[in-house]
Coordinates of C-alpha atoms and ligand atoms in Angstrom, one line a residue:
M420 CA -118.4 7.7 81.8
G421 CA -120.9 7.6 78.9
K422 CA -123.6 4.9 79.0
K423 CA -122.2 3.2 75.9
V424 CA -118.7 3.0 77.3
L425 CA -120.0 1.7 80.7
T426 CA -122.2 -0.9 79.0
I427 CA -119.2 -2.1 76.9
V428 CA -117.0 -2.3 80.0
L429 CA -119.7 -4.3 81.9
I430 CA -120.3 -6.6 78.9
G431 CA -116.5 -7.1 78.7
C432 CA -116.4 -8.0 82.4
L433 CA -119.2 -10.4 82.0
M434 CA -117.6 -12.1 79.0
V435 CA -114.4 -12.5 80.9
G436 CA -116.4 -14.1 83.7
L437 CA -118.5 -16.3 81.6
C438 CA -116.1 -17.2 78.8
A439 CA -112.7 -17.3 80.6
C440 CA -110.0 -19.0 78.6
G441 CA -112.3 -19.6 75.7
K442 CA -114.4 -22.0 77.7
K443 CA -118.2 -21.3 77.6
S444 CA -118.6 -21.4 81.3
T445 CA -117.1 -22.7 84.5
N446 CA -120.4 -23.3 86.1
Q447 CA -119.8 -26.7 87.5
G448 CA -122.0 -28.5 85.2
K449 CA -125.4 -26.8 85.8
S450 CA -127.6 -26.8 82.7
S451 CA -130.3 -24.5 84.1
I452 CA -130.6 -22.0 86.8
K453 CA -133.6 -20.2 88.4
I454 CA -133.3 -16.5 89.5
G455 CA -136.2 -15.1 91.6
V456 CA -136.7 -11.4 91.8
T457 CA -139.1 -9.6 94.2
L458 CA -139.9 -5.9 93.6
Y459 CA -141.2 -3.5 96.3
D460 CA -143.7 -2.3 93.6
Q461 CA -143.9 -3.5 90.1
Y462 CA -145.4 -0.2 88.9
D463 CA -142.3 1.8 89.8
A464 CA -141.2 3.3 86.5
F465 CA -137.4 3.1 87.1
L466 CA -137.5 -0.5 88.3
G467 CA -139.8 -1.6 85.5
Q468 CA -137.3 -0.4 83.0
M469 CA -134.4 -1.9 84.9
M470 CA -136.2 -5.3 84.9
D471 CA -136.8 -5.2 81.2
F472 CA -133.1 -4.9 80.8
F473 CA -132.4 -7.6 83.4
E474 CA -134.6 -10.1 81.5
A475 CA -133.1 -9.2 78.1
Y476 CA -129.7 -9.7 79.6
A477 CA -130.7 -13.1 81.0
E478 CA -131.6 -14.1 77.5
K479 CA -128.3 -13.0 76.2
V480 CA -126.4 -14.9 78.9
E481 CA -128.5 -18.0 78.1
K482 CA -127.5 -17.7 74.5
D483 CA -123.8 -17.1 75.3
T484 CA -123.5 -19.9 77.8
G485 CA -126.0 -22.6 76.8
V486 CA -127.3 -22.5 80.4
T487 CA -131.1 -22.1 80.6
V488 CA -131.7 -19.0 82.7
T489 CA -135.2 -18.7 84.1
V490 CA -136.1 -15.3 85.7
E491 CA -139.3 -15.0 87.7
I492 CA -140.4 -11.6 88.9
Y493 CA -142.8 -11.2 91.9
N494 CA -144.6 -8.0 93.0
A495 CA -144.5 -7.4 96.7
A496 CA -147.1 -4.6 96.2
A497 CA -145.6 -2.5 99.1
S498 CA -146.1 -5.2 101.7
Q499 CA -143.0 -6.5 103.6
S500 CA -144.9 -9.6 104.8
T501 CA -146.0 -10.4 101.3
Q502 CA -142.3 -10.1 100.2
N503 CA -141.2 -12.4 103.0
D504 CA -143.8 -15.0 101.9
Q505 CA -142.6 -14.7 98.3
V506 CA -139.0 -15.4 99.4
E507 CA -140.2 -18.5 101.3
E508 CA -142.0 -19.6 98.2
M509 CA -138.9 -19.1 96.0
I510 CA -136.9 -21.2 98.5
E511 CA -139.5 -24.0 98.4
K512 CA -139.4 -23.9 94.6
N513 CA -135.6 -24.3 94.6
F514 CA -134.6 -21.0 93.2
D515 CA -130.8 -20.9 93.0
V516 CA -130.5 -17.2 93.9
I517 CA -133.0 -14.5 95.0
C518 CA -132.8 -10.8 94.2
V519 CA -134.6 -8.6 96.7
N520 CA -135.8 -5.1 96.2
L521 CA -136.8 -4.6 99.9
V522 CA -140.2 -3.0 100.7
D523 CA -138.9 -1.9 104.1
R524 CA -135.1 -1.6 104.0
T525 CA -135.0 -1.6 107.8
D526 CA -136.7 -5.0 108.0
P527 CA -134.7 -7.7 106.1
S528 CA -134.4 -10.1 109.0
S529 CA -137.0 -12.7 108.0
I530 CA -135.5 -12.9 104.4
I531 CA -132.0 -13.2 105.7
D532 CA -132.8 -15.9 108.2
A533 CA -134.8 -17.9 105.7
A534 CA -132.2 -17.6 103.0
E535 CA -129.3 -18.5 105.3
K536 CA -131.2 -21.6 106.6
A537 CA -131.8 -22.8 103.1
N538 CA -128.3 -21.7 101.9
V539 CA -129.7 -19.6 99.0
P540 CA -127.7 -16.4 98.2
V541 CA -129.5 -13.1 98.2
V542 CA -128.7 -10.1 96.1
F543 CA -130.4 -7.0 97.5
F544 CA -130.8 -4.1 95.1
N545 CA -131.9 -0.5 94.8
R546 CA -133.2 -0.1 98.4
E547 CA -130.2 -0.3 100.6
L548 CA -130.3 -2.1 103.9
V549 CA -127.9 -1.1 106.7
E550 CA -124.4 -2.5 106.6
E551 CA -124.8 -4.5 109.8
D552 CA -127.7 -6.5 108.1
L553 CA -125.6 -7.1 105.0
Q554 CA -122.8 -8.4 107.2
R555 CA -125.0 -11.0 108.8
W556 CA -124.2 -13.8 106.4
D557 CA -121.5 -14.3 103.7
E558 CA -123.9 -14.9 100.9
L559 CA -125.6 -11.5 101.0
Y560 CA -124.8 -8.8 98.4
Y561 CA -126.0 -5.4 97.3
V562 CA -126.2 -3.8 93.9
G563 CA -127.1 -0.1 93.5
A564 CA -125.6 3.4 93.3
T565 CA -124.4 6.0 95.7
A566 CA -127.3 8.3 96.5
L567 CA -125.0 11.2 97.5
E568 CA -123.5 11.4 94.1
S569 CA -127.0 11.8 92.4
G570 CA -128.0 14.6 94.8
I571 CA -124.7 16.5 94.2
M572 CA -125.0 16.1 90.4
E573 CA -128.6 17.3 90.4
G574 CA -127.6 20.3 92.5
E575 CA -124.6 21.1 90.2
L576 CA -126.9 20.9 87.1
A577 CA -129.4 23.2 88.7
A578 CA -126.8 25.7 90.0
D579 CA -125.1 25.8 86.6
Y580 CA -128.4 26.4 84.9
C581 CA -129.5 29.2 87.3
N582 CA -126.1 30.9 86.9
H583 CA -126.4 30.9 83.1
H584 CA -130.1 31.6 82.8
P585 CA -131.0 34.7 84.9
E586 CA -134.6 34.4 83.6
V587 CA -135.2 31.5 86.0
D588 CA -135.6 34.2 88.7
K589 CA -139.0 35.2 87.3
N590 CA -139.8 37.8 89.8
R591 CA -136.3 39.2 89.7
D592 CA -135.9 39.3 93.5
G593 CA -132.4 37.8 93.4
V594 CA -133.7 34.7 95.2
I595 CA -134.8 31.4 93.6
Q596 CA -138.1 30.2 95.1
Y597 CA -138.0 26.4 95.0
V598 CA -139.9 23.2 95.8
V599 CA -138.5 19.7 96.4
L600 CA -140.6 16.8 95.4
E601 CA -139.4 13.9 97.5
G602 CA -139.6 10.1 97.1
E603 CA -140.7 7.9 99.9
A604 CA -140.1 8.9 103.5
G605 CA -137.2 6.9 104.9
H606 CA -135.8 5.8 101.6
Q607 CA -132.0 6.5 101.5
D608 CA -132.2 8.0 98.0
A609 CA -134.9 10.4 99.0
I610 CA -133.2 11.6 102.1
V611 CA -129.8 12.0 100.7
R612 CA -130.8 13.5 97.3
T613 CA -133.0 16.1 99.0
E614 CA -130.3 17.2 101.3
Y615 CA -127.4 17.3 98.9
S616 CA -129.2 18.7 95.8
V617 CA -130.2 21.8 97.9
S618 CA -126.9 22.3 99.7
T619 CA -125.0 22.0 96.4
I620 CA -127.0 24.8 94.9
Q621 CA -126.5 26.9 97.9
D622 CA -122.8 26.2 98.0
A623 CA -122.6 27.5 94.4
G624 CA -123.6 30.9 95.7
I625 CA -127.3 30.8 94.8
T626 CA -129.8 32.1 97.3
L627 CA -132.7 29.8 97.7
E628 CA -136.1 30.2 99.4
K629 CA -138.1 27.0 100.1
V630 CA -141.7 27.4 99.0
D631 CA -142.6 23.9 100.1
N632 CA -141.7 20.3 100.0
A633 CA -144.0 17.4 99.2
I634 CA -143.7 13.7 99.4
A635 CA -144.9 12.0 96.2
N636 CA -143.5 8.5 96.6
W637 CA -141.5 8.4 93.3
N638 CA -144.9 8.6 91.6
R639 CA -145.9 10.7 88.6
D640 CA -149.6 11.0 89.4
Q641 CA -149.0 11.9 93.0
A642 CA -146.5 14.5 91.9
K643 CA -149.0 16.0 89.5
T644 CA -151.6 16.2 92.2
Q645 CA -149.2 17.8 94.7
T646 CA -148.1 20.4 92.1
L647 CA -151.6 21.3 91.2
Q648 CA -152.3 21.9 94.9
L649 CA -149.3 24.1 95.2
L650 CA -150.3 26.1 92.2
E651 CA -153.8 26.7 93.5
Q652 CA -152.1 28.6 96.3
K653 CA -150.7 31.0 93.7
K654 CA -147.2 30.9 95.1
N655 CA -144.3 31.9 92.9
I656 CA -142.3 28.8 92.1
E657 CA -139.2 29.1 89.9
L658 CA -137.4 25.8 90.5
Y659 CA -138.5 22.2 91.1
I660 CA -135.9 19.8 92.4
C661 CA -137.4 16.3 92.1
N662 CA -135.9 13.1 93.7
N663 CA -136.7 11.2 90.4
D664 CA -137.9 11.7 86.8
A665 CA -141.3 10.2 87.4
M666 CA -142.1 13.0 89.8
A667 CA -140.5 15.6 87.5
L668 CA -142.8 14.3 84.8
G669 CA -145.7 14.7 87.1
V670 CA -144.8 18.4 87.6
I671 CA -144.7 18.8 83.8
D672 CA -148.1 17.1 83.6
A673 CA -149.5 19.6 86.1
Y674 CA -148.2 22.7 84.1
E675 CA -149.4 21.2 80.9
S676 CA -152.9 20.5 82.3
L677 CA -153.1 24.2 83.2
E678 CA -152.0 25.0 79.6
Y679 CA -148.7 26.7 80.4
D680 CA -146.5 27.3 77.5
K681 CA -143.3 25.3 77.8
K682 CA -141.2 28.4 77.6
N683 CA -142.9 29.7 80.7
F684 CA -142.3 26.5 82.7
P685 CA -140.2 26.8 85.9
A686 CA -136.8 25.0 85.8
I687 CA -137.5 21.3 86.4
F688 CA -134.9 18.8 87.3
G689 CA -135.1 15.0 87.8
I690 CA -133.0 11.9 88.5
D691 CA -133.0 8.5 86.8
G692 CA -133.0 9.1 83.0
I693 CA -136.0 6.8 82.4
D694 CA -137.1 6.8 78.8
E695 CA -139.8 9.4 79.3
G696 CA -137.4 11.6 81.4
L697 CA -134.8 11.6 78.6
S698 CA -137.5 12.5 76.1
A699 CA -138.5 15.4 78.3
V700 CA -134.9 16.7 78.5
K701 CA -134.7 16.4 74.7
E702 CA -138.0 18.3 74.3
E703 CA -136.7 20.9 76.9
S704 CA -139.7 20.6 79.2
M705 CA -137.3 19.2 81.8
V706 CA -133.9 21.0 82.1
A707 CA -131.8 18.0 83.0
T708 CA -131.7 14.7 84.8
V709 CA -129.1 12.5 86.4
Y710 CA -128.7 9.1 84.8
N711 CA -129.2 6.2 87.3
D712 CA -127.6 3.4 85.4
K713 CA -130.4 0.9 85.1
E714 CA -128.6 -1.0 82.3
G715 CA -125.4 -1.2 84.3
Q716 CA -127.2 -2.2 87.5
A717 CA -129.2 -4.9 85.7
E718 CA -126.1 -6.3 84.0
A719 CA -124.1 -6.3 87.2
M720 CA -126.9 -8.0 89.1
L721 CA -127.4 -10.6 86.5
E722 CA -123.7 -11.4 86.4
L723 CA -123.5 -11.7 90.1
A724 CA -126.7 -13.8 90.3
Y725 CA -125.5 -16.1 87.5
R726 CA -122.2 -16.7 89.2
L727 CA -123.8 -17.3 92.6
A728 CA -126.3 -19.7 91.0
T729 CA -123.7 -21.7 89.2
N730 CA -121.2 -21.6 92.2
E731 CA -118.6 -19.6 90.2
S732 CA -116.2 -17.4 92.1
V733 CA -117.1 -13.7 92.4
S734 CA -113.7 -12.8 93.6
D735 CA -112.7 -11.0 90.3
M736 CA -115.8 -8.9 90.2
D737 CA -114.3 -6.1 92.3
L738 CA -117.0 -6.1 94.9
L739 CA -116.5 -3.4 97.5
D740 CA -115.9 -5.1 100.9
G741 CA -116.7 -8.3 99.1
K742 CA -120.4 -7.4 99.0
Y743 CA -121.3 -4.2 97.2
I744 CA -121.5 -3.2 93.5
R745 CA -122.2 0.5 93.0
L746 CA -122.6 1.9 89.5
P747 CA -121.8 5.6 88.9
Y748 CA -124.4 8.2 88.0
A749 CA -124.0 10.7 85.1
K750 CA -125.3 14.2 84.3
V751 CA -127.7 14.4 81.3
D752 CA -128.8 17.7 79.8
S753 CA -129.8 18.9 76.3
E754 CA -126.1 18.8 75.2
N755 CA -125.6 15.1 75.7
V756 CA -129.1 13.6 75.9
D757 CA -128.9 12.2 72.3
S758 CA -126.2 9.8 73.3
Y759 CA -128.5 8.3 75.9
L760 CA -131.6 8.3 73.7
T761 CA -129.9 6.6 70.8
T762 CA -128.9 3.5 72.8
E763 CA -132.4 3.0 74.2
Ligands
GAL178 C1 -134.6 5.1 93.2 C2 -135.1 5.6 91.9 C3 -136.6 5.9 92.0 C4 -137.3 4.7 92.5 C5 -136.7 4.2 93.8 C6 -137.4 2.9 94.3 O1 -133.2 4.8 93.1 O2 -134.4 6.8 91.6 O3 -137.1 6.3 90.8 O4 -137.2 3.7 91.5 O5 -135.3 4.0 93.6 O6 -136.7 2.3 95.3

């Protein structure tokens, strides 16, 4: 589904939720709500852009419903204990709902215990906790995407490109020498994207040879440094499969700093469709990306948070297992990138 269509569908759902039967809201009389958000790292490029959209959407809902919606965003700065303290603080400050982008997705216990004790619903997002943890209390939810889908799509884009562009195989040995740039160790998206992107390319009949893999923690500068180190070893690299756009942009930065001409770049693929990633696809320095629907996820999270904060039912929101909202990914290449850029 195109981004525009998806956005319209989500806005439609929200309007049904917020304005059912012509009423402005069925929010049981609250005139203001407070939504707290804690991010694992406020400098993460994808999450930064997702939050811009979340705040813009909160303003829209405020206008549409007349309910004052205050959003406060905290930076956990990669510390789970800082994040636990932030949640405690939000509970003390009477936030109506808390959205948590876990630092350590295996360690949500303190947050769940504190929220349950104070009866404050929690919407986890983007960094998925295990199902048993989400089942620990009724008022726990998750908003995100299905990592597997993005890995398969990235693999399909890369396989398709290699099949139609024999020049990717620069040394003409019939094998594509590749590097995977991985996000954080232990992150579900990094693990699954790495595995499925590579296996999808192989399943399409392309012979791959792994030159190396490197962990660059979703980060552009780290990816640039890692790429420069690889290039110092003078290895032949024909394809970069990156777990996200920020790292793909770091690869491009490395080649640009060595004054490679764009037409001699290896084939570089990313995931996310952040603004700079879409521009790189448009400029053809990145071959393609997979759109991680930041707008859709922000809208869905805001809708869910709004309803929880105002004690409205979430039963018509089509939550999987009553708890999960997962937005689909989409492939973006030079053919369709304009439709993503124009709605930025
Ligand atoms: C992924 C996203 C990455 C990074 C990560 C943080 O879904 O693709 O760019 O934002 O989440 O958890």
